[in-house]
Coordinates of C-alpha atoms in Angstrom, one line a residue:
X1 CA 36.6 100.6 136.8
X2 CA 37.8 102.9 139.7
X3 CA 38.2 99.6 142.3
X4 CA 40.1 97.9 138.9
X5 CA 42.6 100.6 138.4
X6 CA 43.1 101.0 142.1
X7 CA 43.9 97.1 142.2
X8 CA 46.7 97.7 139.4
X9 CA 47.6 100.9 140.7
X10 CA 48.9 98.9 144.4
X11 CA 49.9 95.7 142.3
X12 CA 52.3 98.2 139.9
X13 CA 53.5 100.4 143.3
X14 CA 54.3 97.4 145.3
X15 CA 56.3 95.8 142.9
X16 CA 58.2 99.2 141.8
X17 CA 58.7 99.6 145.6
X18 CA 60.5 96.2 146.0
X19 CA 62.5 97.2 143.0
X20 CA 63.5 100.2 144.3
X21 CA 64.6 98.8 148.1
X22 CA 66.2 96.5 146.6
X23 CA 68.9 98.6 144.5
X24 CA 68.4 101.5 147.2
X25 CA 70.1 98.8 148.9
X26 CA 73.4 97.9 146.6
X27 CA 73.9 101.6 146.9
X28 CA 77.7 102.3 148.6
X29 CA 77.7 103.3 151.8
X30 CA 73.6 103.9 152.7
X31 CA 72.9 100.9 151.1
X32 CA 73.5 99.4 154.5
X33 CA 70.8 100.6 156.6
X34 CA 68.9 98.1 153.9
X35 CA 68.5 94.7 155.2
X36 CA 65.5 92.1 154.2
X37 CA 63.5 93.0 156.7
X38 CA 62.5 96.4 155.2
X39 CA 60.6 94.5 153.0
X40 CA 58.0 93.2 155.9
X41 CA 57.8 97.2 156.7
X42 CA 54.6 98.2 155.8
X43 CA 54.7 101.6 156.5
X44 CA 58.4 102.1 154.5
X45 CA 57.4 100.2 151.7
X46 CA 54.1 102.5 151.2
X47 CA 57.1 105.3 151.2
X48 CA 58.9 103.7 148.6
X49 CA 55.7 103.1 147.0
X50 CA 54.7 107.0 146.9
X51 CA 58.6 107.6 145.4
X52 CA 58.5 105.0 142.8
X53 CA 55.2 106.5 141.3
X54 CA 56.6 110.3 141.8
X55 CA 59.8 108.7 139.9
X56 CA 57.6 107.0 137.3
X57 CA 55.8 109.6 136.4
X58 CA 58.9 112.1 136.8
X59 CA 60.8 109.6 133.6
X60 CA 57.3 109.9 131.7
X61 CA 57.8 113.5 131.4
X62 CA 61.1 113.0 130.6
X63 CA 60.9 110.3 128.1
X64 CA 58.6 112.7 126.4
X65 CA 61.4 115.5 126.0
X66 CA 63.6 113.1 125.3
X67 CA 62.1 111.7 122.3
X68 CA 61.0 114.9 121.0
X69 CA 64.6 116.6 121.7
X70 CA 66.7 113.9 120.6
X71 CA 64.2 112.0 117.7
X72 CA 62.8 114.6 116.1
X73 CA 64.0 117.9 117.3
X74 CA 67.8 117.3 116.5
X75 CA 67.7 116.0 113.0
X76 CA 66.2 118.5 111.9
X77 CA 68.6 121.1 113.6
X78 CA 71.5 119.3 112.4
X79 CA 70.2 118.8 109.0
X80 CA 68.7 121.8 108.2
X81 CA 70.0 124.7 110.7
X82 CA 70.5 127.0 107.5
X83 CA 66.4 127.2 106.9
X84 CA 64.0 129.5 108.4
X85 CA 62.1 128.4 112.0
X86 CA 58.6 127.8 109.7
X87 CA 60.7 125.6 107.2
X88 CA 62.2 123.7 109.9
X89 CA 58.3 123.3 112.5
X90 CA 57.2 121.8 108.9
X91 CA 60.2 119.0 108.8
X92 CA 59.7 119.1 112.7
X93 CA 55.9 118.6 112.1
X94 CA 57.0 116.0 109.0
X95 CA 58.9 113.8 111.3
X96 CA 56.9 113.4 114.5
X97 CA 53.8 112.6 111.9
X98 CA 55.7 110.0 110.7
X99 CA 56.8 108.7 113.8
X100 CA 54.4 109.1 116.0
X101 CA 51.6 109.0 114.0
X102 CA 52.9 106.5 111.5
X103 CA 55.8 103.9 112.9
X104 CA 54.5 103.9 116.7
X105 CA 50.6 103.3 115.9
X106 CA 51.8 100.1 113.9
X107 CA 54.4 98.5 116.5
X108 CA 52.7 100.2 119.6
X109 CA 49.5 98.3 121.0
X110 CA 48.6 98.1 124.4
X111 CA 45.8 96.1 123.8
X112 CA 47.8 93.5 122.6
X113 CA 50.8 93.7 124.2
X114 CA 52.2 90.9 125.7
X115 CA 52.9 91.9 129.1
X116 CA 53.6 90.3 132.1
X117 CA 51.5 92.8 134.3
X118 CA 48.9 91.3 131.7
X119 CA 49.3 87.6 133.1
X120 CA 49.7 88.6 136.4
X121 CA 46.7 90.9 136.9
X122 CA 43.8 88.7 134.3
X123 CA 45.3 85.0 135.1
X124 CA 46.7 85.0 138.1
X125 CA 44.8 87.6 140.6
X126 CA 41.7 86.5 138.1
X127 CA 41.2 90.2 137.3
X128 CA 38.5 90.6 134.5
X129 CA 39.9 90.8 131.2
X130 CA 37.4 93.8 130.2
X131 CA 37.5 95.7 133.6
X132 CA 41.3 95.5 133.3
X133 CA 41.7 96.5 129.5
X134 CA 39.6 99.2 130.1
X135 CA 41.2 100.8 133.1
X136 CA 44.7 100.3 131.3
X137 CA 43.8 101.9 128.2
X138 CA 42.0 104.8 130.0
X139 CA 44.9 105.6 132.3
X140 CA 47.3 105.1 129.4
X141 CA 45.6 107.1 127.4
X142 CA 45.3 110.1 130.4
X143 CA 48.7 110.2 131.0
X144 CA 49.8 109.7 127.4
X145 CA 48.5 113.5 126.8
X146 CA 49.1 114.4 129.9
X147 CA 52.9 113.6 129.6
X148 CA 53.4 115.0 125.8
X149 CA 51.5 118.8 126.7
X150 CA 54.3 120.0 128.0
X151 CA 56.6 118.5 125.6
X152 CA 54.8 119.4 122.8
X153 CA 54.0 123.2 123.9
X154 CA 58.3 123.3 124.4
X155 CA 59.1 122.9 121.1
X156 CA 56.6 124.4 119.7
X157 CA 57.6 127.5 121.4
X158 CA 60.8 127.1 120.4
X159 CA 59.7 127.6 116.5
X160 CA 57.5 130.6 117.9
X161 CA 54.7 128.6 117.2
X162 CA 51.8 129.3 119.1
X163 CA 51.2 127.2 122.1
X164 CA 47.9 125.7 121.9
X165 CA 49.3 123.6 118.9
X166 CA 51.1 121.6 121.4
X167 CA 48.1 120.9 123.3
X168 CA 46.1 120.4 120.2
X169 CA 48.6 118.1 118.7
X170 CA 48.9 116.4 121.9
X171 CA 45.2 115.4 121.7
X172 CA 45.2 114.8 118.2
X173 CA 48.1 111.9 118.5
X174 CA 46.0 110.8 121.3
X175 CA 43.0 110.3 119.5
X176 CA 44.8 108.9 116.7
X177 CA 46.9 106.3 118.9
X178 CA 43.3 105.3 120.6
X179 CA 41.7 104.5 117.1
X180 CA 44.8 102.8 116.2
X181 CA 44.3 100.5 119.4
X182 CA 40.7 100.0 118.1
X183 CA 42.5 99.4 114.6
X184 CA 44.7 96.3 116.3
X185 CA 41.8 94.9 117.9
X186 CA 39.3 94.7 115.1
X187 CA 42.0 93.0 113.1
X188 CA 42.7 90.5 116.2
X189 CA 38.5 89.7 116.1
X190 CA 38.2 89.3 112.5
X191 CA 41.3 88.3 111.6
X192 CA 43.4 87.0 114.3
X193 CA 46.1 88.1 113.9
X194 CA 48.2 89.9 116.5
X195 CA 49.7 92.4 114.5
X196 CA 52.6 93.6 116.9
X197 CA 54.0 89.7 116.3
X198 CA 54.5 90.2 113.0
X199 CA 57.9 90.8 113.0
X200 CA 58.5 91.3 109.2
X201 CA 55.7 94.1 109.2
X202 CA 56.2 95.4 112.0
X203 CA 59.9 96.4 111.1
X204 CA 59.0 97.1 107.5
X205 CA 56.7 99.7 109.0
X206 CA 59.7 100.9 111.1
X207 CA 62.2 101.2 108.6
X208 CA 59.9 102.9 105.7
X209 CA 58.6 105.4 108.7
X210 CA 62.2 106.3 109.6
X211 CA 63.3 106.7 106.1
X212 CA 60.5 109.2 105.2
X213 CA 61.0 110.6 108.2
X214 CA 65.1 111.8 107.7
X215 CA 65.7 111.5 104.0
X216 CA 63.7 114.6 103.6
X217 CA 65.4 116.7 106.2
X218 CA 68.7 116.7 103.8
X219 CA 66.2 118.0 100.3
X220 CA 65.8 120.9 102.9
X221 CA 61.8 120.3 102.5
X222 CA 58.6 118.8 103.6
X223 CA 57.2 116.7 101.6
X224 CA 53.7 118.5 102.1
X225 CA 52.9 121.6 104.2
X226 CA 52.6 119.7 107.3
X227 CA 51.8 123.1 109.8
X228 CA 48.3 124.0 107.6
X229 CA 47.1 119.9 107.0
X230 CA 48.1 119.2 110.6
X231 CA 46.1 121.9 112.4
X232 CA 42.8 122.3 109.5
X233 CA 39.9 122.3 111.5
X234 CA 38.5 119.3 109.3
X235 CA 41.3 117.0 110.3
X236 CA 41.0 117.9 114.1
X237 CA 37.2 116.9 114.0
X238 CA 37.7 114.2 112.0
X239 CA 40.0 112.7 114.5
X240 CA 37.7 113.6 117.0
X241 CA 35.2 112.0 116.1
X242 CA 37.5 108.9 115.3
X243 CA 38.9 108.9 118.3
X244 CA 35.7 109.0 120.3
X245 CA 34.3 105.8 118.0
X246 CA 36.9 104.0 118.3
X247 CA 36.8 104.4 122.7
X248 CA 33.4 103.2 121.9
X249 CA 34.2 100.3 120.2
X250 CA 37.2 99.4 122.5
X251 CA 34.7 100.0 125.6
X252 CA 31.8 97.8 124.3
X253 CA 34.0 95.0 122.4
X254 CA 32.9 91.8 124.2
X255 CA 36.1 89.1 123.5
X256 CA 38.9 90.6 125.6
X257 CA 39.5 87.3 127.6
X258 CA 40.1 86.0 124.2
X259 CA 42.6 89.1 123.3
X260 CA 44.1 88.8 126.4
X261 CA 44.5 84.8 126.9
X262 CA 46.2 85.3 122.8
X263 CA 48.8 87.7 124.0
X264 CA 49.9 85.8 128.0
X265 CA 50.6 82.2 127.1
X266 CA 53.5 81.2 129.6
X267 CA 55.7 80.0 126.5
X268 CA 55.4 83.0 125.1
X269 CA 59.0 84.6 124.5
X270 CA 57.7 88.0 124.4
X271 CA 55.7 87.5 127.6
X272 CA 58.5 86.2 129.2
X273 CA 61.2 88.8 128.8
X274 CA 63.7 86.9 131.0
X275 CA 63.8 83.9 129.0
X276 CA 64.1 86.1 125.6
X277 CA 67.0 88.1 126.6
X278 CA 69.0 85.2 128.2
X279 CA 68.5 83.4 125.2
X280 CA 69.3 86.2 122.9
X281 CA 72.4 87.7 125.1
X282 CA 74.0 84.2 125.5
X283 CA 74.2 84.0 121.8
X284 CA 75.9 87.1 121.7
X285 CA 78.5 85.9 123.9
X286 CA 78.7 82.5 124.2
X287 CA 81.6 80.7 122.6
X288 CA 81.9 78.7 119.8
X289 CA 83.6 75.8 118.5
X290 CA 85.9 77.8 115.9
X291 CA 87.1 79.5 118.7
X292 CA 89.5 77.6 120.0
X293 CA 91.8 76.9 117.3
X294 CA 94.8 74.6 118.1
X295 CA 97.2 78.1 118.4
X296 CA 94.7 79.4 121.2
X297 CA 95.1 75.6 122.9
X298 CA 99.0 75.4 122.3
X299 CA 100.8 74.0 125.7
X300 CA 103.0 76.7 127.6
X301 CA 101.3 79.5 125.7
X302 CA 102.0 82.1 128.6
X303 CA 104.7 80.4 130.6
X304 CA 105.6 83.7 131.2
X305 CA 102.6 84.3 133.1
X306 CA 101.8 84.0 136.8
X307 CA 98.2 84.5 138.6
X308 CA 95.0 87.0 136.9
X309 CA 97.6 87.9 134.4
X310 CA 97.6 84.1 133.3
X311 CA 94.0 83.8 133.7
X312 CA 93.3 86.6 131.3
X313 CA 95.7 86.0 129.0
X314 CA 94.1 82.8 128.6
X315 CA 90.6 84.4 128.6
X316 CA 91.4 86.6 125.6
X317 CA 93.4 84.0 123.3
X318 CA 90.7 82.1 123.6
X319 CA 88.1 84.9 123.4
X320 CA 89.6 86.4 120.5
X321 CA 86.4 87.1 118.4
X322 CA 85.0 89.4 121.0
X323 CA 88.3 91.3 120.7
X324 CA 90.0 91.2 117.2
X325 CA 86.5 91.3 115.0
X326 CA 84.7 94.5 116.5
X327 CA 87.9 96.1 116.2
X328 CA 88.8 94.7 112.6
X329 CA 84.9 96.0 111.9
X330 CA 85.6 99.4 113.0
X331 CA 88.9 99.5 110.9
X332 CA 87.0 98.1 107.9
X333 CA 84.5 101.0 108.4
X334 CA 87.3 103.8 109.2
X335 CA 89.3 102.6 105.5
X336 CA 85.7 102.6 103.5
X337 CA 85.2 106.2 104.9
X338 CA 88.7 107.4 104.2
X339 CA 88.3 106.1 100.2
X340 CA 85.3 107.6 100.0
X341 CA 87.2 110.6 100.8
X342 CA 89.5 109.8 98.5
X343 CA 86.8 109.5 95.7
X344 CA 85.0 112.8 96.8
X345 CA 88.4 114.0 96.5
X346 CA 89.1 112.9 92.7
X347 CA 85.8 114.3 91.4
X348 CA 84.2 116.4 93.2
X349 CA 86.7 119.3 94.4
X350 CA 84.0 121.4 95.4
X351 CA 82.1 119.0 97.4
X352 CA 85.4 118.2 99.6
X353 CA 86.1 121.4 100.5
X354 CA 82.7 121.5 102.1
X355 CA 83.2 118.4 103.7
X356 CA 86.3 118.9 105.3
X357 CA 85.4 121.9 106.8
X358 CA 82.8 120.4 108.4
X359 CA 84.9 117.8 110.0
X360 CA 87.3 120.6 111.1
X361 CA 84.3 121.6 113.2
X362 CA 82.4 118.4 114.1
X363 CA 84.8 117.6 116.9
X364 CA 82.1 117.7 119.5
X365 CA 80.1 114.9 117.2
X366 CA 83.6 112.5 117.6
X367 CA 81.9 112.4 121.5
X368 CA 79.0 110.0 120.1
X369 CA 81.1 108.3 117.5
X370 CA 83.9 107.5 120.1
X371 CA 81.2 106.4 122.4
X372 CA 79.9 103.3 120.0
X373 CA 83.9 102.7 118.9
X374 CA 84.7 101.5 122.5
X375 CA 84.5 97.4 122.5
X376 CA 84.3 97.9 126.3
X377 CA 80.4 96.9 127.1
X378 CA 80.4 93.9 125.1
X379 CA 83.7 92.7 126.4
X380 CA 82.4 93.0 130.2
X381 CA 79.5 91.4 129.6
X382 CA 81.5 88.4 127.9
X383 CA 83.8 88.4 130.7
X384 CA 80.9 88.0 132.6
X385 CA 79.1 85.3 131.3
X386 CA 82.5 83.2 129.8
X387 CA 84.8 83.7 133.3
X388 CA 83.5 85.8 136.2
X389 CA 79.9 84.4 136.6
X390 CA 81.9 81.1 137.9
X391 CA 84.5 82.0 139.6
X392 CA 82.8 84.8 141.4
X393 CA 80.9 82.1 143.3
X394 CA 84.5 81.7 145.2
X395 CA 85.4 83.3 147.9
X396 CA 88.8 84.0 146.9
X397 CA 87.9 85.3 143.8
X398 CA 85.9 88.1 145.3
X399 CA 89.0 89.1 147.3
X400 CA 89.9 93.2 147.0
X401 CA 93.2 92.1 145.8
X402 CA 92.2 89.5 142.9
X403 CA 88.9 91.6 142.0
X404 CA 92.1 94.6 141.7
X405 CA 94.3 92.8 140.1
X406 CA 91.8 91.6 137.4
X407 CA 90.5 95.4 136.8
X408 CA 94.2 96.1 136.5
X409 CA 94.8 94.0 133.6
X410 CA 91.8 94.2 131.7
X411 CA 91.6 98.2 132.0
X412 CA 95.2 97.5 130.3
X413 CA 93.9 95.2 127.7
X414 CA 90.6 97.6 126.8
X415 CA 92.5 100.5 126.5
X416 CA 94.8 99.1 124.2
X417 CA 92.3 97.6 122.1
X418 CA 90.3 100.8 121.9
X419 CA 92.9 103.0 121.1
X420 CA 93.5 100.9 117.3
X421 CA 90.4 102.5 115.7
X422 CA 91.1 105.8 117.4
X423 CA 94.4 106.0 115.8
X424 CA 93.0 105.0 112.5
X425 CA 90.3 108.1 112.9
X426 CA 93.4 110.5 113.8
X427 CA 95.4 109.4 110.7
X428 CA 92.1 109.5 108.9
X429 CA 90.7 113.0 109.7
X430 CA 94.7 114.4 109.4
X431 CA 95.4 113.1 106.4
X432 CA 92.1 114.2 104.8
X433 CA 92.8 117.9 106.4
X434 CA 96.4 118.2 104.8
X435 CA 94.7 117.3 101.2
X436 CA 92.0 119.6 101.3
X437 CA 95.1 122.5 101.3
X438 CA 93.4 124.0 104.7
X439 CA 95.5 125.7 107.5
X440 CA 95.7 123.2 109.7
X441 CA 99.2 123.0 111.3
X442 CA 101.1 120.5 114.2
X443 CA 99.2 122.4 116.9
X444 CA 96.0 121.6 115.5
X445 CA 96.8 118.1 114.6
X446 CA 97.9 117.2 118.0
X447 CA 94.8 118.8 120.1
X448 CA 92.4 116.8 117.5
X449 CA 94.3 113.5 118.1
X450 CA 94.7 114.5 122.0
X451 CA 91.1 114.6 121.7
X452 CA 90.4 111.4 120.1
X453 CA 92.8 109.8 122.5
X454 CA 91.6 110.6 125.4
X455 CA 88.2 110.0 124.7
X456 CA 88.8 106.6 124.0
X457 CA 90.5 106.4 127.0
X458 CA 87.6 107.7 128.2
X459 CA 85.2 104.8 127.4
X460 CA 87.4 102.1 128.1
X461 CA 87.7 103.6 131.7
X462 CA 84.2 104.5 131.5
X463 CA 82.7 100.9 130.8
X464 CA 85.6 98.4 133.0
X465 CA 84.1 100.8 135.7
X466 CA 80.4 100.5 135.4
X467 CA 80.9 96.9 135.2
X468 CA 83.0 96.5 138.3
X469 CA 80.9 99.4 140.4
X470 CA 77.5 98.5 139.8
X471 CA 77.7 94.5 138.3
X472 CA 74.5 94.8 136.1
X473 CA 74.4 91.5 134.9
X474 CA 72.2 88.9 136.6
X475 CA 72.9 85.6 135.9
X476 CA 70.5 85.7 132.1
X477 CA 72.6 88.8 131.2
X478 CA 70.0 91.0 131.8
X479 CA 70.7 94.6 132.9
X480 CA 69.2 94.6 136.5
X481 CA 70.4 97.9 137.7
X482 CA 68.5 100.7 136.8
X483 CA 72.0 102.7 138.5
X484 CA 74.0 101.4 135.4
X485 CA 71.5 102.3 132.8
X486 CA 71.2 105.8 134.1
X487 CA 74.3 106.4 134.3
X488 CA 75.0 105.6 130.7
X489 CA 72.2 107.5 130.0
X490 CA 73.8 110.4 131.9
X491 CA 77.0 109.9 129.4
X492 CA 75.2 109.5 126.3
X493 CA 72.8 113.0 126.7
X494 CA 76.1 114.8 127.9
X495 CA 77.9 113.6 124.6
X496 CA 74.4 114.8 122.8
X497 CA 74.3 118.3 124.4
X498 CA 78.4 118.7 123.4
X499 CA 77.5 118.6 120.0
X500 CA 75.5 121.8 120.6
X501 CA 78.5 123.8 121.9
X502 CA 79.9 126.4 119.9
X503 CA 83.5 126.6 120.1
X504 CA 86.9 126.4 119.3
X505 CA 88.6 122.9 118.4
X506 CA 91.2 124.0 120.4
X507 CA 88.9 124.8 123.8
X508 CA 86.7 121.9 123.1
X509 CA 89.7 119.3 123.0
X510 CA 91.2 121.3 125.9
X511 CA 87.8 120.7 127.8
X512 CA 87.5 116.9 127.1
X513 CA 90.7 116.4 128.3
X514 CA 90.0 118.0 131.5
X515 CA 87.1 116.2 131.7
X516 CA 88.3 112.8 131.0
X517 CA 91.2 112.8 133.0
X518 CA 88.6 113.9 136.3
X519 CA 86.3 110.9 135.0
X520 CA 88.8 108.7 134.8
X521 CA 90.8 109.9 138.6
X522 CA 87.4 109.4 140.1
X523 CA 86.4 106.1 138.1
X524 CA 89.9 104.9 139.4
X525 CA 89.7 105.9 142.5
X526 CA 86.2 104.4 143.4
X527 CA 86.9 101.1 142.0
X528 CA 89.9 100.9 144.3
X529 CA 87.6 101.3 147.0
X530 CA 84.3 100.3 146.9
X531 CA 84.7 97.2 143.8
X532 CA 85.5 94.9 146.1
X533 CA 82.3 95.2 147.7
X534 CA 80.4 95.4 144.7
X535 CA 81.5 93.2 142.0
X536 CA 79.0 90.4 143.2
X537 CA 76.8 87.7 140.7
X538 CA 73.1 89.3 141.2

């Protein structure tokens, strides 16, 4: 099994190394001391091949805080911050049962998980199936508790818990997600059924997990008293013993060619990632018959048009349902919450009071929401696919001043659109304010709009600018650079940690203006000088 794992080990590293030359390379600047033949380097790509595991196992770590910070750590502060630190480890303990436990054993098997480092290893380097499975699940089940200890023992401090419940629950989910592998595979050999494929149960699982999961955090109580079932000495040995049955089953089952020849057929749309997401994101974007309506095709249109401002202005009369419908969605949204307000308002006095006051002091929360209000990522990516993956095959298209001049008018054209629904919130939360009868005068009104503004300005900026700077698209619409997702990433968990900040309405507008209008100076600013260079079809 050592000489097996070793095998995957150098299959996995070179192909993360390649990976990682190759957007080390589309980096600005020191991307140019990358050329091909790096690749024919042995001893930089064993280099690369020592940082992309250090990096690999770096984001395990992380993804581990992540989920418990963000999943289940931050409900339960939001929801129920009033409660005591052993009434909120229980909802804690409540939802990372469900979760983890629950949801992830049913839609999570790496057994039969359809993989494309499946078919390459067992079909194509002719890898066998049982040496393979087995060094997969035993390093994934290694470095599954090793990357949740720390995690776990975190957040467990952070309830003054003691510590050794981290570790133990870190073993116990362990165990558990090993005997639900065993679970998967019984039912492939007696059934055969892949279980992960089945969509419907898979997301019923989902969606019943989550919704036992959050509801309870708003009743302000577990549904059971998770901290003394969770840790009983009965339950740990049971799932000892469990676990160390089901390892025995998995090692000794004999019909893994079967499992695995189920789970990499080459038509498989789940195998083959590419093909699934290029179908899936051109359906997204793609347009449609309806779409061009005989006012979108009218003669002399924009005769008052010359150059990329005639281009685009024919790119978004005749994209139109990218545009008008998100935003007419969003609007939709904005009025149902404002007459629910409304309603609150009518009959139950009481229960408006409490809500406006906290949406006096949830401006750091209009970070997130102003974040999925921006139109901006889906229109770049239908700009992509619908107008620049074919003219960027021209030279002059690619020219500073036409890939300028396009930014120019669609920054325009974003910003406009995105500032609709922010308006709509301003009007919304003000006029709410005013009817609750709270003190909230001109000064206030115009730092929470300022706010709103700017962050929306923020996002169009934010997205025109990842598009042009780092071009994720390839030519399926997949997100190819890693670069673009951690940024957003970056973005998102600094709009998460801002609703954590304890301050004034007026400070924290006065600080998101500051902060925008850097973002935005340097944004500018780098797409003035570098786009040109980067806004390539990949």
């Amino acid at each position: 099994m050592i000489s097996t794992l070793n095998t995957i080990m150098q299959i996995r590293g070179a192909s993360g190394a390649n990976r990682l030359l190759y957007y080390f390379g589309r980096l600005p600047l020191v991307g140019k001391l990358v050329n091909d033949s790096v690749y024919s380097r042995t001893s930089l790509k064993k280099i690369f091949t020592i940082v992309a595991l250090i990096l690999k196992i770096i984001w395990g770590f992380l993804t581990k805080f992540a989920y418990l910070g963000l999943i289940v750590y931050l409900p339960v502060v939001l929801a129920a911050k009033e409660l005591t630190l052993p009434e909120q480890y229980d909802l804690y303990l409540q939802v990372l049962v469900l979760l983890s436990f629950g949801v992830g054993t049913v839609s999570n098997a790496i057994i039969l998980e359809p993989k494309r480092d499946k078919y390459i290893c067992v079909k194509l380097m002719r890898l066998p199936a049982d040496k393979y499975m087995h060094a997969v699940l035993t390093l994934r089940a290694l470095t599954f508790f090793i990357y949740f200890v720390p995690a776990m023992m975190v957040f467990a401090h952070v309830y003054s818990a003691p510590l050794w419940q981290g570790v133990l629950l870190s073993l116990l989910l362990s165990l558990w997600r090993i005997a639900g592998e065993a679970l998967h595979l019984w039912i492939f050999d007696t059934r055969e059924i892949v279980l992960v494929k089945k969509n419907g149960l898979v997301w019923s699982a989902i969606g019943v997990g989550y919704l036992l999961a959050f509801v309870p955090l708003y009743r302000g109580n577990a549904l059971m008293d998770m901290d003394g079932v969770l840790f009983n000495l009965s339950l740990s040995v049971a799932l000892v013993v469990l676990g160390a049955l089901s390892a025995l089953y998995i090692g000794r089952y004999p019909g893994y060619r079967n499992a695995v020849d189920a789970v990499t057929k080459i038509d498989d749309p789940l195998l083959d990632m590419g093909r699934m997401m290029k179908e899936a994101n051109r359906k997204q974007v793609e347009t449609q018959e309806k779409d061009f309506t005989s006012n979108q095709l009218r003669p002399g249109q924009f005769a008052d048009k010359t150059g990329y401002a005639y281009l685009n202005a024919i790119f978004f009369s005749r994209h139109r349902r990218f545009l008008i419908q998100p935003i007419q969605r969003r609007l939709l949204i904005i009025g149902a919450l404002f007459a629910a307000g409304l309603l609150i308002l009518l009959t139950a006095p009481d229960t408006f009071s409490n809500l406006v006051q906290y949406i006096m002091s949830a401006l750091p929360m209009l970070v997130i929401v102003m974040s999925f209000t921006s139109i901006g990522e889906r229109v770049c990516k239908a700009m992509f696919f619908n107008c620049d993956l074919s003219l960027l095959r021209y030279g002059f298209y690619r020219e500073r001043s036409a890939v300028l001049s396009n930014f120019r008018v669609r920054l325009l054209r974003i910003s406009g659109l995105n500032l609709i629904p922010a308006a709509a919130i301003c009007v919304v939360v003000n006029v709410l304010i005013l009817l609750s009868g709270e003190n909230w005068g001109m000064t206030d009104t115009l730092i929470f709009s300022g706010a709103i503004l700017g962050l929306s300005l923020f996002f169009s900026v934010h997205h025109l600018f990842m598009y042009y700077i780092f071009q994720p698209y390839s030519t399926e619409l997949n997100v190819k650079n890693p670069f673009f997702s951690i940024m957003n990433s970056i973005v998102l968990g600094v709009g998460i940690i801002c609703m954590q900040f304890q301050s004034t309405p007026a400070h924290f507008a006065v600080t998101v203006l500051f902060v925008s209008v850097a973002y935005v100076l340097i944004a500018l600013f780098l797409v003035y000088r570098y786009a040109a260079k980067t806004f390539r079809v990949k």
